[in-house]
Amino acid sequence: MSPAARLRALRPDWLDDPKVWRTEVLAGLVVALALIPEAISFSIIAGVDPAIGLFASFTMAVTISVVGGRRAMISAATGAVALVIAPLNREHGFGYLVAAVILAGVFQVLLGAVGIARLMRFVPRSVMVGFVNALAILIFMAQVPEMHDVPWPVYPLIAAGLALMVLFPKVTKVIPAPLVSIVVLTVITVAAGIAVPTVGDKGALPSSLPTPGLPDVPFTLDTLTTVAPYALAMALVGLMESLMTARLVDDITDTRSNKTRESIGQGIANIVTGFLGGMGGCAMIGQTMINVRVSGARTRLSTFLAGAFLMVLCIVFGPVVSDIPMAALVAVMVMVCCATFDWHSVAPGTLKRMPAGEITVMVLTVAVVVATHNLAIGVVVGSVTAMVIFAKRVAHLAEVTAVTDPDGTQVVYRVTGELFFASSNDLVTRFDYAGDPGKVVIDLSATHIWDASSVAALDAIESKYAQRGKVVEIIGLNQPSARIHERLSGELTGSH
């Protein structure tokens, strides 16, 4: 195959589809407009100049569009990352913040390379539903300050924006309804001279592109020990949010993505962002929902253009963008909330059929996320709770039944269910050590040994019978169970 033919084979099919181009370009523009006030707000949380958050959103989106593993997902400056690094900036200065961003990127590359993405398999569906619902609530809560103590025209403008986004798709879906809503409300407020809060009120927009440079910190071990804890926290929070968002987009689009590549890509994007003086970030769930669910984007082009348009809007069209009413962007985000929330999960019929443990996990995940404003903490708490509930449920499935031979010379105990730390701790109490005959057979053909706790329990049972001069024979072990029993039996206490 010639080089030209190989190049053509590598070209995505959508490059030749004008409809896809139109969808991706318009989606990128809508996301860029929505990124501006969010990036400025997160800059304020981190205690840095608004331009720093906008630079981070630009570099994160453009870089991840090339190196990321999930097409159409938006990465930019985020509130979770801002909360993690704000204390470092406050106590040590901006140079240390930039150093933390770069080191966090290095951590993410290393964590991605060793396979941290595989941990996503342990996130149950109930946690995922709680994550999605909590996300919708957090997005809405972030809009509440924009609706509090504001001029009265803000409220009809928000209502008009919502109405436009509901009704305009019935006319045509060629142009994204959020873009139409933003343009129409901006024209109305400017033409009529309506005094309402605008994007410009959030902070000054940058007038030039970021320039590369090293962080202004002493390159010493003391600096590393100061920065490393914040960098590790940022890396973990960023990966958690990014991988959860990637999984959510997988579900929405019915496609699979490379989570390992996404993890490494997030790291590379943060390293690039740090060297360009940005505050770092991760996958941005609200803007991703605008891009994927509301605008229908499916390729890397929309992600790249979101970052590129962001800088063009700030640098070239700054005065125009500054006039966009915040009410228009609030309406877009409220619509995103409604589209993101899993309404079926809270329907009475669903709740009636759902096991109590699943509902508990979902509600707890939502409660922790809303209370901490940290999606990563909520996911961890929800997953751990789900594992505890699962272990408790499975532990009750281990049963022991005894059958004594007619001649009374031996008794056979049949164990069913799974043997692991939660079920095996109770196993020792299920045998009649004093009343059983001289030979005891323990049939494990209907069970599986999962851990050292189960082997230790079996050793304890044999020991108790041996103290009474009785012989124990264990039969029916499958191959994995036999291997772990042979390797650990008699080695778990210091008395052998």
PDB file of C-alpha atoms in Angstrom, residues 114-320:
ATOM      1  CA  VAL A 114      -0.131   1.068  35.339  1.00  0.00           C
ATOM      2  CA  GLY A 115      -3.814   0.536  34.580  1.00  0.00           C
ATOM      3  CA  ILE A 116      -5.790   2.621  37.085  1.00  0.00           C
ATOM      4  CA  ALA A 117      -8.599   2.805  34.512  1.00  0.00           C
ATOM      5  CA  ARG A 118      -9.380  -0.866  35.209  1.00  0.00           C
ATOM      6  CA  LEU A 119     -10.680   0.167  38.639  1.00  0.00           C
ATOM      7  CA  MET A 120     -13.752   1.557  36.851  1.00  0.00           C
ATOM      8  CA  ARG A 121     -15.049  -2.025  36.665  1.00  0.00           C
ATOM      9  CA  PHE A 122     -15.684  -1.831  40.406  1.00  0.00           C
ATOM     10  CA  VAL A 123     -18.057   1.140  40.152  1.00  0.00           C
ATOM     11  CA  PRO A 124     -21.619  -0.305  40.402  1.00  0.00           C
ATOM     12  CA  ARG A 125     -24.517   0.927  38.331  1.00  0.00           C
ATOM     13  CA  SER A 126     -26.244   2.420  41.406  1.00  0.00           C
ATOM     14  CA  VAL A 127     -23.154   4.596  42.005  1.00  0.00           C
ATOM     15  CA  MET A 128     -23.145   5.620  38.345  1.00  0.00           C
ATOM     16  CA  VAL A 129     -26.814   6.658  38.555  1.00  0.00           C
ATOM     17  CA  GLY A 130     -26.095   8.570  41.776  1.00  0.00           C
ATOM     18  CA  PHE A 131     -23.107  10.217  40.086  1.00  0.00           C
ATOM     19  CA  VAL A 132     -25.248  11.372  37.152  1.00  0.00           C
ATOM     20  CA  ASN A 133     -28.060  12.676  39.362  1.00  0.00           C
ATOM     21  CA  ALA A 134     -25.625  14.433  41.697  1.00  0.00           C
ATOM     22  CA  LEU A 135     -23.957  16.007  38.684  1.00  0.00           C
ATOM     23  CA  ALA A 136     -27.276  17.401  37.494  1.00  0.00           C
ATOM     24  CA  ILE A 137     -27.993  18.804  40.962  1.00  0.00           C
ATOM     25  CA  LEU A 138     -24.532  20.394  41.214  1.00  0.00           C
ATOM     26  CA  ILE A 139     -24.886  22.013  37.790  1.00  0.00           C
ATOM     27  CA  PHE A 140     -28.224  23.470  38.846  1.00  0.00           C
ATOM     28  CA  MET A 141     -26.869  24.642  42.202  1.00  0.00           C
ATOM     29  CA  ALA A 142     -24.054  26.436  40.370  1.00  0.00           C
ATOM     30  CA  GLN A 143     -26.692  28.450  38.497  1.00  0.00           C
ATOM     31  CA  VAL A 144     -28.593  29.525  41.618  1.00  0.00           C
ATOM     32  CA  PRO A 145     -26.255  32.456  42.462  1.00  0.00           C
ATOM     33  CA  GLU A 146     -26.891  33.797  38.944  1.00  0.00           C
ATOM     34  CA  MET A 147     -30.625  33.883  39.745  1.00  0.00           C
ATOM     35  CA  HIS A 148     -30.328  35.439  43.204  1.00  0.00           C
ATOM     36  CA  ASP A 149     -30.440  39.182  43.862  1.00  0.00           C
ATOM     37  CA  VAL A 150     -30.478  40.092  40.164  1.00  0.00           C
ATOM     38  CA  PRO A 151     -32.592  42.552  38.120  1.00  0.00           C
ATOM     39  CA  TRP A 152     -36.075  41.248  37.388  1.00  0.00           C
ATOM     40  CA  PRO A 153     -35.541  40.962  33.569  1.00  0.00           C
ATOM     41  CA  VAL A 154     -33.171  38.065  34.242  1.00  0.00           C
ATOM     42  CA  TYR A 155     -36.075  35.735  35.050  1.00  0.00           C
ATOM     43  CA  PRO A 156     -38.110  36.262  31.844  1.00  0.00           C
ATOM     44  CA  LEU A 157     -34.863  36.005  29.857  1.00  0.00           C
ATOM     45  CA  ILE A 158     -34.095  32.608  31.430  1.00  0.00           C
ATOM     46  CA  ALA A 159     -37.664  31.466  30.753  1.00  0.00           C
ATOM     47  CA  ALA A 160     -37.415  32.664  27.135  1.00  0.00           C
ATOM     48  CA  GLY A 161     -34.101  30.840  26.717  1.00  0.00           C
ATOM     49  CA  LEU A 162     -35.602  27.595  28.032  1.00  0.00           C
ATOM     50  CA  ALA A 163     -38.632  27.979  25.778  1.00  0.00           C
ATOM     51  CA  LEU A 164     -36.395  28.516  22.751  1.00  0.00           C
ATOM     52  CA  MET A 165     -34.383  25.380  23.511  1.00  0.00           C
ATOM     53  CA  VAL A 166     -37.544  23.295  23.900  1.00  0.00           C
ATOM     54  CA  LEU A 167     -39.388  24.627  20.848  1.00  0.00           C
ATOM     55  CA  PHE A 168     -36.646  25.406  18.302  1.00  0.00           C
ATOM     56  CA  PRO A 169     -35.682  21.717  17.680  1.00  0.00           C
ATOM     57  CA  LYS A 170     -39.283  21.156  16.530  1.00  0.00           C
ATOM     58  CA  VAL A 171     -38.585  23.641  13.709  1.00  0.00           C
ATOM     59  CA  THR A 172     -35.089  22.448  12.758  1.00  0.00           C
ATOM     60  CA  LYS A 173     -32.152  20.623  14.294  1.00  0.00           C
ATOM     61  CA  VAL A 174     -29.618  21.989  11.826  1.00  0.00           C
ATOM     62  CA  ILE A 175     -28.505  24.691  14.289  1.00  0.00           C
ATOM     63  CA  PRO A 176     -28.113  23.749  17.975  1.00  0.00           C
ATOM     64  CA  ALA A 177     -30.928  25.249  20.040  1.00  0.00           C
ATOM     65  CA  PRO A 178     -28.525  26.487  22.774  1.00  0.00           C
ATOM     66  CA  LEU A 179     -26.632  28.585  20.195  1.00  0.00           C
ATOM     67  CA  VAL A 180     -29.893  30.070  18.922  1.00  0.00           C
ATOM     68  CA  SER A 181     -30.947  30.849  22.488  1.00  0.00           C
ATOM     69  CA  ILE A 182     -27.625  32.581  23.303  1.00  0.00           C
ATOM     70  CA  VAL A 183     -27.673  34.681  20.107  1.00  0.00           C
ATOM     71  CA  VAL A 184     -31.349  35.698  20.398  1.00  0.00           C
ATOM     72  CA  LEU A 185     -31.130  36.703  24.079  1.00  0.00           C
ATOM     73  CA  THR A 186     -27.896  38.637  23.458  1.00  0.00           C
ATOM     74  CA  VAL A 187     -29.469  40.555  20.570  1.00  0.00           C
ATOM     75  CA  ILE A 188     -32.568  41.350  22.650  1.00  0.00           C
ATOM     76  CA  THR A 189     -30.626  42.628  25.675  1.00  0.00           C
ATOM     77  CA  VAL A 190     -28.198  44.712  23.594  1.00  0.00           C
ATOM     78  CA  ALA A 191     -30.829  46.133  21.226  1.00  0.00           C
ATOM     79  CA  ALA A 192     -33.260  46.973  24.025  1.00  0.00           C
ATOM     80  CA  GLY A 193     -30.545  48.181  26.386  1.00  0.00           C
ATOM     81  CA  ILE A 194     -31.659  45.818  29.139  1.00  0.00           C
ATOM     82  CA  ALA A 195     -29.318  46.057  32.119  1.00  0.00           C
ATOM     83  CA  VAL A 196     -28.622  42.494  33.291  1.00  0.00           C
ATOM     84  CA  PRO A 197     -25.428  40.702  34.429  1.00  0.00           C
ATOM     85  CA  THR A 198     -23.212  39.746  31.482  1.00  0.00           C
ATOM     86  CA  VAL A 199     -20.179  37.554  30.853  1.00  0.00           C
ATOM     87  CA  GLY A 200     -18.010  40.672  31.027  1.00  0.00           C
ATOM     88  CA  ASP A 201     -19.069  41.200  34.645  1.00  0.00           C
ATOM     89  CA  LYS A 202     -17.316  37.923  35.571  1.00  0.00           C
ATOM     90  CA  GLY A 203     -13.859  39.253  34.755  1.00  0.00           C
ATOM     91  CA  ALA A 204     -11.585  40.539  32.026  1.00  0.00           C
ATOM     92  CA  LEU A 205     -11.021  38.266  29.021  1.00  0.00           C
ATOM     93  CA  PRO A 206      -7.437  37.591  27.860  1.00  0.00           C
ATOM     94  CA  SER A 207      -6.131  39.627  24.909  1.00  0.00           C
ATOM     95  CA  SER A 208      -3.290  37.308  23.803  1.00  0.00           C
ATOM     96  CA  LEU A 209      -2.332  33.637  23.665  1.00  0.00           C
ATOM     97  CA  PRO A 210      -0.523  31.996  26.603  1.00  0.00           C
ATOM     98  CA  THR A 211       3.266  31.735  26.401  1.00  0.00           C
ATOM     99  CA  PRO A 212       5.274  28.693  27.540  1.00  0.00           C
ATOM    100  CA  GLY A 213       7.590  28.832  30.550  1.00  0.00           C
ATOM    101  CA  LEU A 214       8.829  27.011  33.636  1.00  0.00           C
ATOM    102  CA  PRO A 215       7.098  27.440  37.014  1.00  0.00           C
ATOM    103  CA  ASP A 216       8.641  30.193  39.135  1.00  0.00           C
ATOM    104  CA  VAL A 217       9.712  27.974  42.048  1.00  0.00           C
ATOM    105  CA  PRO A 218      13.043  26.784  43.469  1.00  0.00           C
ATOM    106  CA  PHE A 219      13.791  23.327  42.048  1.00  0.00           C
ATOM    107  CA  THR A 220      14.526  21.690  45.406  1.00  0.00           C
ATOM    108  CA  LEU A 221      13.390  18.669  47.381  1.00  0.00           C
ATOM    109  CA  ASP A 222      11.508  20.999  49.727  1.00  0.00           C
ATOM    110  CA  THR A 223       9.455  22.307  46.812  1.00  0.00           C
ATOM    111  CA  LEU A 224       8.704  18.747  45.711  1.00  0.00           C
ATOM    112  CA  THR A 225       7.491  17.687  49.171  1.00  0.00           C
ATOM    113  CA  THR A 226       5.298  20.798  49.333  1.00  0.00           C
ATOM    114  CA  VAL A 227       3.767  20.310  45.909  1.00  0.00           C
ATOM    115  CA  ALA A 228       3.484  16.499  45.722  1.00  0.00           C
ATOM    116  CA  PRO A 229       0.460  15.963  48.058  1.00  0.00           C
ATOM    117  CA  TYR A 230      -1.607  18.546  46.175  1.00  0.00           C
ATOM    118  CA  ALA A 231      -0.470  17.145  42.828  1.00  0.00           C
ATOM    119  CA  LEU A 232      -1.443  13.589  43.804  1.00  0.00           C
ATOM    120  CA  ALA A 233      -4.853  14.731  45.064  1.00  0.00           C
ATOM    121  CA  MET A 234      -5.429  16.668  41.850  1.00  0.00           C
ATOM    122  CA  ALA A 235      -4.341  13.676  39.751  1.00  0.00           C
ATOM    123  CA  LEU A 236      -6.740  11.301  41.512  1.00  0.00           C
ATOM    124  CA  VAL A 237      -9.706  13.689  41.493  1.00  0.00           C
ATOM    125  CA  GLY A 238      -9.100  14.558  37.846  1.00  0.00           C
ATOM    126  CA  LEU A 239      -8.852  10.934  36.771  1.00  0.00           C
ATOM    127  CA  MET A 240     -11.943   9.940  38.734  1.00  0.00           C
ATOM    128  CA  GLU A 241     -14.074  12.664  37.147  1.00  0.00           C
ATOM    129  CA  SER A 242     -12.629  12.060  33.689  1.00  0.00           C
ATOM    130  CA  LEU A 243     -13.122   8.290  33.737  1.00  0.00           C
ATOM    131  CA  MET A 244     -16.646   8.580  35.143  1.00  0.00           C
ATOM    132  CA  THR A 245     -17.494  11.137  32.454  1.00  0.00           C
ATOM    133  CA  ALA A 246     -16.001   8.906  29.758  1.00  0.00           C
ATOM    134  CA  ARG A 247     -18.132   6.007  30.969  1.00  0.00           C
ATOM    135  CA  LEU A 248     -21.219   8.232  30.939  1.00  0.00           C
ATOM    136  CA  VAL A 249     -20.523   9.310  27.343  1.00  0.00           C
ATOM    137  CA  ASP A 250     -19.944   5.650  26.412  1.00  0.00           C
ATOM    138  CA  ASP A 251     -23.463   4.887  27.645  1.00  0.00           C
ATOM    139  CA  ILE A 252     -25.020   7.869  25.854  1.00  0.00           C
ATOM    140  CA  THR A 253     -23.351   7.165  22.511  1.00  0.00           C
ATOM    141  CA  ASP A 254     -23.353   3.333  22.716  1.00  0.00           C
ATOM    142  CA  THR A 255     -19.638   3.309  21.938  1.00  0.00           C
ATOM    143  CA  ARG A 256     -16.552   2.179  23.834  1.00  0.00           C
ATOM    144  CA  SER A 257     -13.551   4.341  24.631  1.00  0.00           C
ATOM    145  CA  ASN A 258      -9.967   3.643  25.641  1.00  0.00           C
ATOM    146  CA  LYS A 259      -9.861   4.542  29.350  1.00  0.00           C
ATOM    147  CA  THR A 260      -6.114   3.926  29.637  1.00  0.00           C
ATOM    148  CA  ARG A 261      -5.427   6.312  26.779  1.00  0.00           C
ATOM    149  CA  GLU A 262      -7.820   8.802  28.373  1.00  0.00           C
ATOM    150  CA  SER A 263      -5.947   8.611  31.695  1.00  0.00           C
ATOM    151  CA  ILE A 264      -2.585   9.174  30.013  1.00  0.00           C
ATOM    152  CA  GLY A 265      -4.101  11.867  27.803  1.00  0.00           C
ATOM    153  CA  GLN A 266      -5.389  13.769  30.826  1.00  0.00           C
ATOM    154  CA  GLY A 267      -1.859  13.712  32.212  1.00  0.00           C
ATOM    155  CA  ILE A 268      -0.323  14.996  28.982  1.00  0.00           C
ATOM    156  CA  ALA A 269      -2.958  17.753  28.777  1.00  0.00           C
ATOM    157  CA  ASN A 270      -2.190  18.879  32.334  1.00  0.00           C
ATOM    158  CA  ILE A 271       1.568  18.884  31.670  1.00  0.00           C
ATOM    159  CA  VAL A 272       1.062  21.042  28.569  1.00  0.00           C
ATOM    160  CA  THR A 273      -1.332  23.302  30.482  1.00  0.00           C
ATOM    161  CA  GLY A 274       1.135  23.734  33.330  1.00  0.00           C
ATOM    162  CA  PHE A 275       3.999  24.735  31.050  1.00  0.00           C
ATOM    163  CA  LEU A 276       1.650  27.279  29.438  1.00  0.00           C
ATOM    164  CA  GLY A 277       0.740  28.783  32.803  1.00  0.00           C
ATOM    165  CA  GLY A 278      -2.762  27.309  33.184  1.00  0.00           C
ATOM    166  CA  MET A 279      -4.431  26.012  36.344  1.00  0.00           C
ATOM    167  CA  GLY A 280      -4.993  22.493  35.056  1.00  0.00           C
ATOM    168  CA  GLY A 281      -8.247  20.605  34.828  1.00  0.00           C
ATOM    169  CA  CYS A 282     -10.017  17.405  33.813  1.00  0.00           C
ATOM    170  CA  ALA A 283     -13.121  16.271  31.974  1.00  0.00           C
ATOM    171  CA  MET A 284     -15.869  18.868  32.326  1.00  0.00           C
ATOM    172  CA  ILE A 285     -19.146  17.044  32.710  1.00  0.00           C
ATOM    173  CA  GLY A 286     -21.620  19.865  32.132  1.00  0.00           C
ATOM    174  CA  GLN A 287     -19.942  21.053  28.945  1.00  0.00           C
ATOM    175  CA  THR A 288     -19.526  17.446  27.787  1.00  0.00           C
ATOM    176  CA  MET A 289     -23.281  17.006  28.132  1.00  0.00           C
ATOM    177  CA  ILE A 290     -23.841  20.158  26.071  1.00  0.00           C
ATOM    178  CA  ASN A 291     -21.499  18.801  23.417  1.00  0.00           C
ATOM    179  CA  VAL A 292     -22.713  15.198  23.289  1.00  0.00           C
ATOM    180  CA  ARG A 293     -26.303  15.088  24.480  1.00  0.00           C
ATOM    181  CA  VAL A 294     -27.634  18.553  23.566  1.00  0.00           C
ATOM    182  CA  SER A 295     -25.600  19.349  20.424  1.00  0.00           C
ATOM    183  CA  GLY A 296     -25.100  15.803  19.137  1.00  0.00           C
ATOM    184  CA  ALA A 297     -21.307  15.959  18.676  1.00  0.00           C
ATOM    185  CA  ARG A 298     -19.463  12.658  18.331  1.00  0.00           C
ATOM    186  CA  THR A 299     -15.892  13.393  17.168  1.00  0.00           C
ATOM    187  CA  ARG A 300     -12.636  14.966  18.344  1.00  0.00           C
ATOM    188  CA  LEU A 301     -13.293  17.979  16.115  1.00  0.00           C
ATOM    189  CA  SER A 302     -15.882  19.452  18.468  1.00  0.00           C
ATOM    190  CA  THR A 303     -13.484  19.131  21.413  1.00  0.00           C
ATOM    191  CA  PHE A 304     -10.644  20.789  19.486  1.00  0.00           C
ATOM    192  CA  LEU A 305     -12.895  23.590  18.226  1.00  0.00           C
ATOM    193  CA  ALA A 306     -14.317  24.219  21.703  1.00  0.00           C
ATOM    194  CA  GLY A 307     -10.802  25.159  22.851  1.00  0.00           C
ATOM    195  CA  ALA A 308      -9.885  26.992  19.647  1.00  0.00           C
ATOM    196  CA  PHE A 309     -13.142  28.974  19.561  1.00  0.00           C
ATOM    197  CA  LEU A 310     -12.671  29.838  23.234  1.00  0.00           C
ATOM    198  CA  MET A 311      -9.449  31.725  22.510  1.00  0.00           C
ATOM    199  CA  VAL A 312     -10.836  33.286  19.314  1.00  0.00           C
ATOM    200  CA  LEU A 313     -13.907  34.505  21.167  1.00  0.00           C
ATOM    201  CA  CYS A 314     -11.808  35.951  23.992  1.00  0.00           C
ATOM    202  CA  ILE A 315      -9.073  37.557  21.890  1.00  0.00           C
ATOM    203  CA  VAL A 316     -10.911  38.596  18.715  1.00  0.00           C
ATOM    204  CA  PHE A 317     -14.511  38.973  19.810  1.00  0.00           C
ATOM    205  CA  GLY A 318     -13.955  39.863  23.453  1.00  0.00           C
ATOM    206  CA  PRO A 319     -16.243  42.927  23.478  1.00  0.00           C
ATOM    207  CA  VAL A 320     -19.086  40.974  21.829  1.00  0.00           C
TER     208      VAL A 320
END
